[in-house]
Amino acid sequence: MHTPASMVMGIVFSPLGLVLVFTAAITPQWREGQARLGMSGPGSVLRLGVKGQGSVDSLLLLRSDGLWESCLQVEQSELKQCWPVAGPYQRDPRVRLTQGLILTSLFLCGIGIVLACIGVRCWTDLPLRGVAATGGLLVVIAGVLSLTALGVYTHNLGILGMSSQGINNPRLPQLSLRAAGSLYFGWLGSCLQVLGGSALLFSFKRPKCPTCPSCPELPACPACRSCPEIANKPDTDVYEVSC
């Protein structure tokens, strides 16, 4: 069987996009920021955990947030603490919307890839074009959903979870937040999903088959045995004219 190039492209790009979006979803580097924390004064609790640093007046704190986990690390130190997202950041409706869209995207993309694999059907003569194209449509929808989620998060990146009791507490050091690596994985994976799903959508278009030399009104496809010149050929020749 000659598998159309669009199907091959879709069946390669779609799982790759799913892996990248899943990687972005489970990693806590959607946004990151850093701030200096003074070590002087009785309230400096972090200095108890920093040893061998000599006389240190301030520490550089690295903060990163994901969809389900946040982390805090002291630069040039083994001190790192991660915890499930909580507080104003967790309750922010834009964060919740992003979480829901990403989960829906992963589910739809997984179902679409399964349908695409069934539709390609490498073990038979002709692919199930309708099934493969339906899987491609689901993958495209999944890619659009993840792009929407990433767009919402990126647009509001600096203000997510900000409140008088959140990250912006005046008693805590001010963080300068910026996009982090997980966002880039998500953007790349979402684009691959849309690209792979669009390639699978071309499966809806059935290629034009050559006509039978003896009977021009009959198609000369391996699935149609009405053409005498095709029906009388051995199976190896039949596969060669597969459309």
PDB file of C-alpha atoms in Angstrom:
ATOM      1  CA  MET A   1       0.000   0.000   0.000  1.00  0.00           C
ATOM      2  CA  HIS A   2       1.219   3.485  -0.873  1.00  0.00           C
ATOM      3  CA  THR A   3       0.501   5.670   2.171  1.00  0.00           C
ATOM      4  CA  PRO A   4      -0.178   9.297   1.172  1.00  0.00           C
ATOM      5  CA  ALA A   5       2.527  11.747   2.204  1.00  0.00           C
ATOM      6  CA  SER A   6      -0.048  13.848   4.082  1.00  0.00           C
ATOM      7  CA  MET A   7      -0.884  10.865   6.304  1.00  0.00           C
ATOM      8  CA  VAL A   8       2.779  10.155   6.988  1.00  0.00           C
ATOM      9  CA  MET A   9       3.356  13.783   7.885  1.00  0.00           C
ATOM     10  CA  GLY A  10       0.310  13.875  10.158  1.00  0.00           C
ATOM     11  CA  ILE A  11       1.079  10.610  11.928  1.00  0.00           C
ATOM     12  CA  VAL A  12       4.602  11.878  12.714  1.00  0.00           C
ATOM     13  CA  PHE A  13       3.909  15.468  13.744  1.00  0.00           C
ATOM     14  CA  SER A  14       0.781  14.824  15.812  1.00  0.00           C
ATOM     15  CA  PRO A  15       2.383  12.516  18.445  1.00  0.00           C
ATOM     16  CA  LEU A  16       5.428  14.791  18.602  1.00  0.00           C
ATOM     17  CA  GLY A  17       3.180  17.755  19.322  1.00  0.00           C
ATOM     18  CA  LEU A  18       1.331  15.763  21.981  1.00  0.00           C
ATOM     19  CA  VAL A  19       4.594  14.884  23.743  1.00  0.00           C
ATOM     20  CA  LEU A  20       5.761  18.507  23.746  1.00  0.00           C
ATOM     21  CA  VAL A  21       2.463  19.871  25.081  1.00  0.00           C
ATOM     22  CA  PHE A  22       2.369  17.160  27.756  1.00  0.00           C
ATOM     23  CA  THR A  23       5.947  18.004  28.749  1.00  0.00           C
ATOM     24  CA  ALA A  24       5.011  21.660  29.037  1.00  0.00           C
ATOM     25  CA  ALA A  25       1.944  20.832  31.123  1.00  0.00           C
ATOM     26  CA  ILE A  26       3.782  18.848  33.789  1.00  0.00           C
ATOM     27  CA  THR A  27       6.854  21.080  34.162  1.00  0.00           C
ATOM     28  CA  PRO A  28       6.840  24.134  36.469  1.00  0.00           C
ATOM     29  CA  GLN A  29       8.621  26.550  34.161  1.00  0.00           C
ATOM     30  CA  TRP A  30       5.748  28.471  32.577  1.00  0.00           C
ATOM     31  CA  ARG A  31       6.992  31.697  34.115  1.00  0.00           C
ATOM     32  CA  GLU A  32      10.011  32.516  36.221  1.00  0.00           C
ATOM     33  CA  GLY A  33      11.366  35.443  38.126  1.00  0.00           C
ATOM     34  CA  GLN A  34      14.208  36.404  40.408  1.00  0.00           C
ATOM     35  CA  ALA A  35      14.637  38.747  43.358  1.00  0.00           C
ATOM     36  CA  ARG A  36      17.307  39.542  45.886  1.00  0.00           C
ATOM     37  CA  LEU A  37      16.586  38.846  49.528  1.00  0.00           C
ATOM     38  CA  GLY A  38      18.593  40.703  52.159  1.00  0.00           C
ATOM     39  CA  MET A  39      20.417  38.515  54.662  1.00  0.00           C
ATOM     40  CA  SER A  40      20.696  41.086  57.431  1.00  0.00           C
ATOM     41  CA  GLY A  41      18.172  41.360  60.224  1.00  0.00           C
ATOM     42  CA  PRO A  42      16.551  38.863  62.569  1.00  0.00           C
ATOM     43  CA  GLY A  43      13.950  37.752  60.021  1.00  0.00           C
ATOM     44  CA  SER A  44      16.366  36.247  57.519  1.00  0.00           C
ATOM     45  CA  VAL A  45      15.535  32.578  57.852  1.00  0.00           C
ATOM     46  CA  LEU A  46      17.242  31.443  54.633  1.00  0.00           C
ATOM     47  CA  ARG A  47      20.686  32.223  55.970  1.00  0.00           C
ATOM     48  CA  LEU A  48      20.336  29.261  58.293  1.00  0.00           C
ATOM     49  CA  GLY A  49      20.395  26.913  55.309  1.00  0.00           C
ATOM     50  CA  VAL A  50      23.282  28.553  53.458  1.00  0.00           C
ATOM     51  CA  LYS A  51      26.592  27.204  54.575  1.00  0.00           C
ATOM     52  CA  GLY A  52      30.071  27.686  53.279  1.00  0.00           C
ATOM     53  CA  GLN A  53      29.093  30.928  51.560  1.00  0.00           C
ATOM     54  CA  GLY A  54      31.183  33.183  53.815  1.00  0.00           C
ATOM     55  CA  SER A  55      29.805  36.632  54.468  1.00  0.00           C
ATOM     56  CA  VAL A  56      26.709  37.079  52.292  1.00  0.00           C
ATOM     57  CA  ASP A  57      24.621  40.264  52.367  1.00  0.00           C
ATOM     58  CA  SER A  58      21.876  39.052  49.999  1.00  0.00           C
ATOM     59  CA  LEU A  59      20.663  35.963  48.199  1.00  0.00           C
ATOM     60  CA  LEU A  60      19.248  35.685  44.689  1.00  0.00           C
ATOM     61  CA  LEU A  61      15.948  33.804  44.763  1.00  0.00           C
ATOM     62  CA  LEU A  62      14.724  32.042  41.616  1.00  0.00           C
ATOM     63  CA  ARG A  63      10.960  31.504  41.472  1.00  0.00           C
ATOM     64  CA  SER A  64       9.182  29.448  38.809  1.00  0.00           C
ATOM     65  CA  ASP A  65       5.484  28.674  38.359  1.00  0.00           C
ATOM     66  CA  GLY A  66       3.729  26.050  36.282  1.00  0.00           C
ATOM     67  CA  LEU A  67       0.141  24.957  35.948  1.00  0.00           C
ATOM     68  CA  TRP A  68       0.255  22.540  38.856  1.00  0.00           C
ATOM     69  CA  GLU A  69       3.550  23.176  40.632  1.00  0.00           C
ATOM     70  CA  SER A  70       5.712  26.083  41.811  1.00  0.00           C
ATOM     71  CA  CYS A  71       9.362  26.042  42.826  1.00  0.00           C
ATOM     72  CA  LEU A  72      11.715  28.331  44.716  1.00  0.00           C
ATOM     73  CA  GLN A  73      15.482  27.976  44.559  1.00  0.00           C
ATOM     74  CA  VAL A  74      18.455  29.871  45.965  1.00  0.00           C
ATOM     75  CA  GLU A  75      20.996  30.570  43.226  1.00  0.00           C
ATOM     76  CA  GLN A  76      24.321  28.736  43.572  1.00  0.00           C
ATOM     77  CA  SER A  77      22.866  26.581  46.302  1.00  0.00           C
ATOM     78  CA  GLU A  78      21.218  23.190  46.650  1.00  0.00           C
ATOM     79  CA  LEU A  79      18.285  24.784  48.430  1.00  0.00           C
ATOM     80  CA  LYS A  80      15.190  24.139  46.290  1.00  0.00           C
ATOM     81  CA  GLN A  81      11.591  23.753  47.351  1.00  0.00           C
ATOM     82  CA  CYS A  82       8.642  22.768  45.134  1.00  0.00           C
ATOM     83  CA  TRP A  83       4.981  22.625  46.098  1.00  0.00           C
ATOM     84  CA  PRO A  84       1.552  22.305  44.410  1.00  0.00           C
ATOM     85  CA  VAL A  85       0.182  25.630  43.263  1.00  0.00           C
ATOM     86  CA  ALA A  86      -1.923  27.286  45.932  1.00  0.00           C
ATOM     87  CA  GLY A  87      -3.314  30.619  47.037  1.00  0.00           C
ATOM     88  CA  PRO A  88      -4.304  33.436  44.669  1.00  0.00           C
ATOM     89  CA  TYR A  89      -2.336  31.912  41.797  1.00  0.00           C
ATOM     90  CA  GLN A  90      -4.274  28.644  41.991  1.00  0.00           C
ATOM     91  CA  ARG A  91      -7.615  30.461  42.313  1.00  0.00           C
ATOM     92  CA  ASP A  92      -6.943  32.823  39.427  1.00  0.00           C
ATOM     93  CA  PRO A  93      -9.652  32.134  36.792  1.00  0.00           C
ATOM     94  CA  ARG A  94      -7.138  32.554  33.962  1.00  0.00           C
ATOM     95  CA  VAL A  95      -4.911  29.848  35.444  1.00  0.00           C
ATOM     96  CA  ARG A  96      -7.923  27.565  35.843  1.00  0.00           C
ATOM     97  CA  LEU A  97      -8.957  28.273  32.258  1.00  0.00           C
ATOM     98  CA  THR A  98      -5.470  27.418  31.030  1.00  0.00           C
ATOM     99  CA  GLN A  99      -5.474  24.175  33.010  1.00  0.00           C
ATOM    100  CA  GLY A 100      -8.833  23.133  31.564  1.00  0.00           C
ATOM    101  CA  LEU A 101      -7.879  23.965  27.994  1.00  0.00           C
ATOM    102  CA  ILE A 102      -4.579  22.088  28.231  1.00  0.00           C
ATOM    103  CA  LEU A 103      -6.220  18.971  29.691  1.00  0.00           C
ATOM    104  CA  THR A 104      -8.923  19.044  27.021  1.00  0.00           C
ATOM    105  CA  SER A 105      -6.288  19.511  24.341  1.00  0.00           C
ATOM    106  CA  LEU A 106      -4.274  16.516  25.540  1.00  0.00           C
ATOM    107  CA  PHE A 107      -7.394  14.325  25.623  1.00  0.00           C
ATOM    108  CA  LEU A 108      -8.585  15.319  22.149  1.00  0.00           C
ATOM    109  CA  CYS A 109      -5.118  14.963  20.652  1.00  0.00           C
ATOM    110  CA  GLY A 110      -4.763  11.473  22.105  1.00  0.00           C
ATOM    111  CA  ILE A 111      -8.126  10.381  20.678  1.00  0.00           C
ATOM    112  CA  GLY A 112      -7.262  11.970  17.333  1.00  0.00           C
ATOM    113  CA  ILE A 113      -3.947  10.125  17.111  1.00  0.00           C
ATOM    114  CA  VAL A 114      -5.684   6.802  17.839  1.00  0.00           C
ATOM    115  CA  LEU A 115      -8.224   7.464  15.070  1.00  0.00           C
ATOM    116  CA  ALA A 116      -5.454   8.517  12.691  1.00  0.00           C
ATOM    117  CA  CYS A 117      -3.529   5.297  13.344  1.00  0.00           C
ATOM    118  CA  ILE A 118      -6.670   3.260  12.686  1.00  0.00           C
ATOM    119  CA  GLY A 119      -7.400   5.255   9.546  1.00  0.00           C
ATOM    120  CA  VAL A 120      -3.955   4.840   8.039  1.00  0.00           C
ATOM    121  CA  ARG A 121      -4.265   1.056   8.332  1.00  0.00           C
ATOM    122  CA  CYS A 122      -0.844   0.076   7.060  1.00  0.00           C
ATOM    123  CA  TRP A 123      -1.868  -3.596   7.157  1.00  0.00           C
ATOM    124  CA  THR A 124      -4.508  -3.243   4.391  1.00  0.00           C
ATOM    125  CA  ASP A 125      -4.560  -2.150   0.761  1.00  0.00           C
ATOM    126  CA  LEU A 126      -6.358   1.173   1.156  1.00  0.00           C
ATOM    127  CA  PRO A 127      -6.492   3.550   4.145  1.00  0.00           C
ATOM    128  CA  LEU A 128      -9.743   4.559   5.819  1.00  0.00           C
ATOM    129  CA  ARG A 129      -9.568   8.162   4.715  1.00  0.00           C
ATOM    130  CA  GLY A 130     -12.623   9.335   6.610  1.00  0.00           C
ATOM    131  CA  VAL A 131     -11.400   7.927   9.910  1.00  0.00           C
ATOM    132  CA  ALA A 132      -7.905   9.361   9.445  1.00  0.00           C
ATOM    133  CA  ALA A 133      -9.295  12.777   8.534  1.00  0.00           C
ATOM    134  CA  THR A 134     -11.609  12.753  11.562  1.00  0.00           C
ATOM    135  CA  GLY A 135      -8.592  12.064  13.746  1.00  0.00           C
ATOM    136  CA  GLY A 136      -6.815  14.963  12.050  1.00  0.00           C
ATOM    137  CA  LEU A 137      -9.740  17.256  12.818  1.00  0.00           C
ATOM    138  CA  LEU A 138      -9.540  16.356  16.508  1.00  0.00           C
ATOM    139  CA  VAL A 139      -5.800  16.995  16.502  1.00  0.00           C
ATOM    140  CA  VAL A 140      -6.320  20.419  14.909  1.00  0.00           C
ATOM    141  CA  ILE A 141      -8.939  21.302  17.540  1.00  0.00           C
ATOM    142  CA  ALA A 142      -6.517  20.150  20.244  1.00  0.00           C
ATOM    143  CA  GLY A 143      -3.788  22.355  18.811  1.00  0.00           C
ATOM    144  CA  VAL A 144      -6.108  25.367  18.684  1.00  0.00           C
ATOM    145  CA  LEU A 145      -7.157  24.800  22.304  1.00  0.00           C
ATOM    146  CA  SER A 146      -3.563  24.587  23.511  1.00  0.00           C
ATOM    147  CA  LEU A 147      -2.638  27.692  21.508  1.00  0.00           C
ATOM    148  CA  THR A 148      -5.543  29.512  23.140  1.00  0.00           C
ATOM    149  CA  ALA A 149      -4.426  28.382  26.593  1.00  0.00           C
ATOM    150  CA  LEU A 150      -0.862  29.504  25.939  1.00  0.00           C
ATOM    151  CA  GLY A 151      -2.062  32.829  24.587  1.00  0.00           C
ATOM    152  CA  VAL A 152      -4.200  33.517  27.657  1.00  0.00           C
ATOM    153  CA  TYR A 153      -1.373  32.607  30.026  1.00  0.00           C
ATOM    154  CA  THR A 154       1.292  34.561  28.139  1.00  0.00           C
ATOM    155  CA  HIS A 155      -0.883  37.674  27.819  1.00  0.00           C
ATOM    156  CA  ASN A 156      -1.549  37.731  31.578  1.00  0.00           C
ATOM    157  CA  LEU A 157       1.772  36.252  32.679  1.00  0.00           C
ATOM    158  CA  GLY A 158       2.855  39.143  34.878  1.00  0.00           C
ATOM    159  CA  ILE A 159      -0.401  39.550  36.802  1.00  0.00           C
ATOM    160  CA  LEU A 160      -1.542  35.968  37.408  1.00  0.00           C
ATOM    161  CA  GLY A 161      -2.219  35.434  41.098  1.00  0.00           C
ATOM    162  CA  MET A 162      -1.156  38.925  42.066  1.00  0.00           C
ATOM    163  CA  SER A 163      -2.799  40.208  45.236  1.00  0.00           C
ATOM    164  CA  SER A 164      -1.920  41.767  48.559  1.00  0.00           C
ATOM    165  CA  GLN A 165      -1.443  38.260  49.927  1.00  0.00           C
ATOM    166  CA  GLY A 166       0.284  36.709  46.921  1.00  0.00           C
ATOM    167  CA  ILE A 167       3.598  37.104  45.222  1.00  0.00           C
ATOM    168  CA  ASN A 168       3.231  40.880  45.256  1.00  0.00           C
ATOM    169  CA  ASN A 169       3.178  41.088  49.052  1.00  0.00           C
ATOM    170  CA  PRO A 170       5.124  44.251  49.979  1.00  0.00           C
ATOM    171  CA  ARG A 171       6.850  42.377  52.781  1.00  0.00           C
ATOM    172  CA  LEU A 172       8.424  40.030  50.227  1.00  0.00           C
ATOM    173  CA  PRO A 173      10.993  40.912  47.552  1.00  0.00           C
ATOM    174  CA  GLN A 174       9.587  42.072  44.214  1.00  0.00           C
ATOM    175  CA  LEU A 175       9.818  39.458  41.438  1.00  0.00           C
ATOM    176  CA  SER A 176      10.484  40.337  37.811  1.00  0.00           C
ATOM    177  CA  LEU A 177       8.486  37.679  35.968  1.00  0.00           C
ATOM    178  CA  ARG A 178       9.121  36.513  32.412  1.00  0.00           C
ATOM    179  CA  ALA A 179       8.230  33.599  30.135  1.00  0.00           C
ATOM    180  CA  ALA A 180      10.104  30.362  30.814  1.00  0.00           C
ATOM    181  CA  GLY A 181      11.036  27.208  28.919  1.00  0.00           C
ATOM    182  CA  SER A 182       7.804  25.271  29.337  1.00  0.00           C
ATOM    183  CA  LEU A 183       5.909  27.944  27.427  1.00  0.00           C
ATOM    184  CA  TYR A 184       8.209  27.503  24.439  1.00  0.00           C
ATOM    185  CA  PHE A 185       7.718  23.728  24.517  1.00  0.00           C
ATOM    186  CA  GLY A 186       3.981  24.349  24.561  1.00  0.00           C
ATOM    187  CA  TRP A 187       4.046  26.770  21.627  1.00  0.00           C
ATOM    188  CA  LEU A 188       6.145  24.390  19.532  1.00  0.00           C
ATOM    189  CA  GLY A 189       3.999  21.374  20.400  1.00  0.00           C
ATOM    190  CA  SER A 190       0.762  23.241  19.637  1.00  0.00           C
ATOM    191  CA  CYS A 191       2.044  24.328  16.232  1.00  0.00           C
ATOM    192  CA  LEU A 192       3.053  20.749  15.446  1.00  0.00           C
ATOM    193  CA  GLN A 193      -0.413  19.571  16.445  1.00  0.00           C
ATOM    194  CA  VAL A 194      -2.083  22.030  14.081  1.00  0.00           C
ATOM    195  CA  LEU A 195       0.365  21.160  11.302  1.00  0.00           C
ATOM    196  CA  GLY A 196      -0.001  17.405  11.757  1.00  0.00           C
ATOM    197  CA  GLY A 197      -3.777  17.557  12.075  1.00  0.00           C
ATOM    198  CA  SER A 198      -4.060  19.736   8.967  1.00  0.00           C
ATOM    199  CA  ALA A 199      -1.994  17.203   7.030  1.00  0.00           C
ATOM    200  CA  LEU A 200      -4.346  14.440   8.123  1.00  0.00           C
ATOM    201  CA  LEU A 201      -7.326  16.533   7.018  1.00  0.00           C
ATOM    202  CA  PHE A 202      -6.138  16.156   3.435  1.00  0.00           C
ATOM    203  CA  SER A 203      -7.193  12.529   3.802  1.00  0.00           C
ATOM    204  CA  PHE A 204     -10.764  13.657   3.096  1.00  0.00           C
ATOM    205  CA  LYS A 205      -9.726  14.308  -0.489  1.00  0.00           C
ATOM    206  CA  ARG A 206      -9.688  11.050  -2.416  1.00  0.00           C
ATOM    207  CA  PRO A 207      -7.036  10.991  -5.178  1.00  0.00           C
ATOM    208  CA  LYS A 208      -8.141  10.658  -8.787  1.00  0.00           C
ATOM    209  CA  CYS A 209      -7.535   7.130 -10.029  1.00  0.00           C
ATOM    210  CA  PRO A 210      -6.419   6.253 -13.562  1.00  0.00           C
ATOM    211  CA  THR A 211      -9.044   4.795 -15.865  1.00  0.00           C
ATOM    212  CA  CYS A 212      -9.093   1.328 -17.356  1.00  0.00           C
ATOM    213  CA  PRO A 213      -7.408   1.260 -20.802  1.00  0.00           C
ATOM    214  CA  SER A 214     -10.086  -1.056 -22.220  1.00  0.00           C
ATOM    215  CA  CYS A 215     -13.051   0.645 -20.521  1.00  0.00           C
ATOM    216  CA  PRO A 216     -12.338   4.373 -19.977  1.00  0.00           C
ATOM    217  CA  GLU A 217     -15.489   4.736 -17.891  1.00  0.00           C
ATOM    218  CA  LEU A 218     -14.152   2.300 -15.244  1.00  0.00           C
ATOM    219  CA  PRO A 219     -11.581   3.269 -12.606  1.00  0.00           C
ATOM    220  CA  ALA A 220      -8.377   1.231 -12.570  1.00  0.00           C
ATOM    221  CA  CYS A 221      -7.966   1.007  -8.792  1.00  0.00           C
ATOM    222  CA  PRO A 222      -6.860  -2.126  -6.938  1.00  0.00           C
ATOM    223  CA  ALA A 223     -10.075  -2.008  -4.928  1.00  0.00           C
ATOM    224  CA  CYS A 224     -12.133  -2.198  -8.149  1.00  0.00           C
ATOM    225  CA  ARG A 225     -11.750  -5.543  -9.984  1.00  0.00           C
ATOM    226  CA  SER A 226     -14.168  -4.649 -12.809  1.00  0.00           C
ATOM    227  CA  CYS A 227     -11.343  -3.592 -15.121  1.00  0.00           C
ATOM    228  CA  PRO A 228     -10.180  -6.737 -16.970  1.00  0.00           C
ATOM    229  CA  GLU A 229      -6.608  -5.546 -17.429  1.00  0.00           C
ATOM    230  CA  ILE A 230      -6.313  -4.867 -13.698  1.00  0.00           C
ATOM    231  CA  ALA A 231      -8.165  -7.962 -12.500  1.00  0.00           C
ATOM    232  CA  ASN A 232      -5.996 -10.292 -14.587  1.00  0.00           C
ATOM    233  CA  LYS A 233      -2.708  -8.911 -13.282  1.00  0.00           C
ATOM    234  CA  PRO A 234      -0.904 -10.584 -10.390  1.00  0.00           C
ATOM    235  CA  ASP A 235      -1.218  -9.053  -6.925  1.00  0.00           C
ATOM    236  CA  THR A 236       2.209  -7.446  -7.088  1.00  0.00           C
ATOM    237  CA  ASP A 237       1.132  -5.395 -10.082  1.00  0.00           C
ATOM    238  CA  VAL A 238      -2.127  -4.469  -8.419  1.00  0.00           C
ATOM    239  CA  TYR A 239      -0.296  -2.890  -5.489  1.00  0.00           C
ATOM    240  CA  GLU A 240       1.845  -0.891  -7.872  1.00  0.00           C
ATOM    241  CA  VAL A 241      -1.191   0.959  -9.223  1.00  0.00           C
ATOM    242  CA  SER A 242      -2.573   1.618  -5.769  1.00  0.00           C
ATOM    243  CA  CYS A 243      -4.063   5.095  -5.441  1.00  0.00           C
TER     244      CYS A 243
END
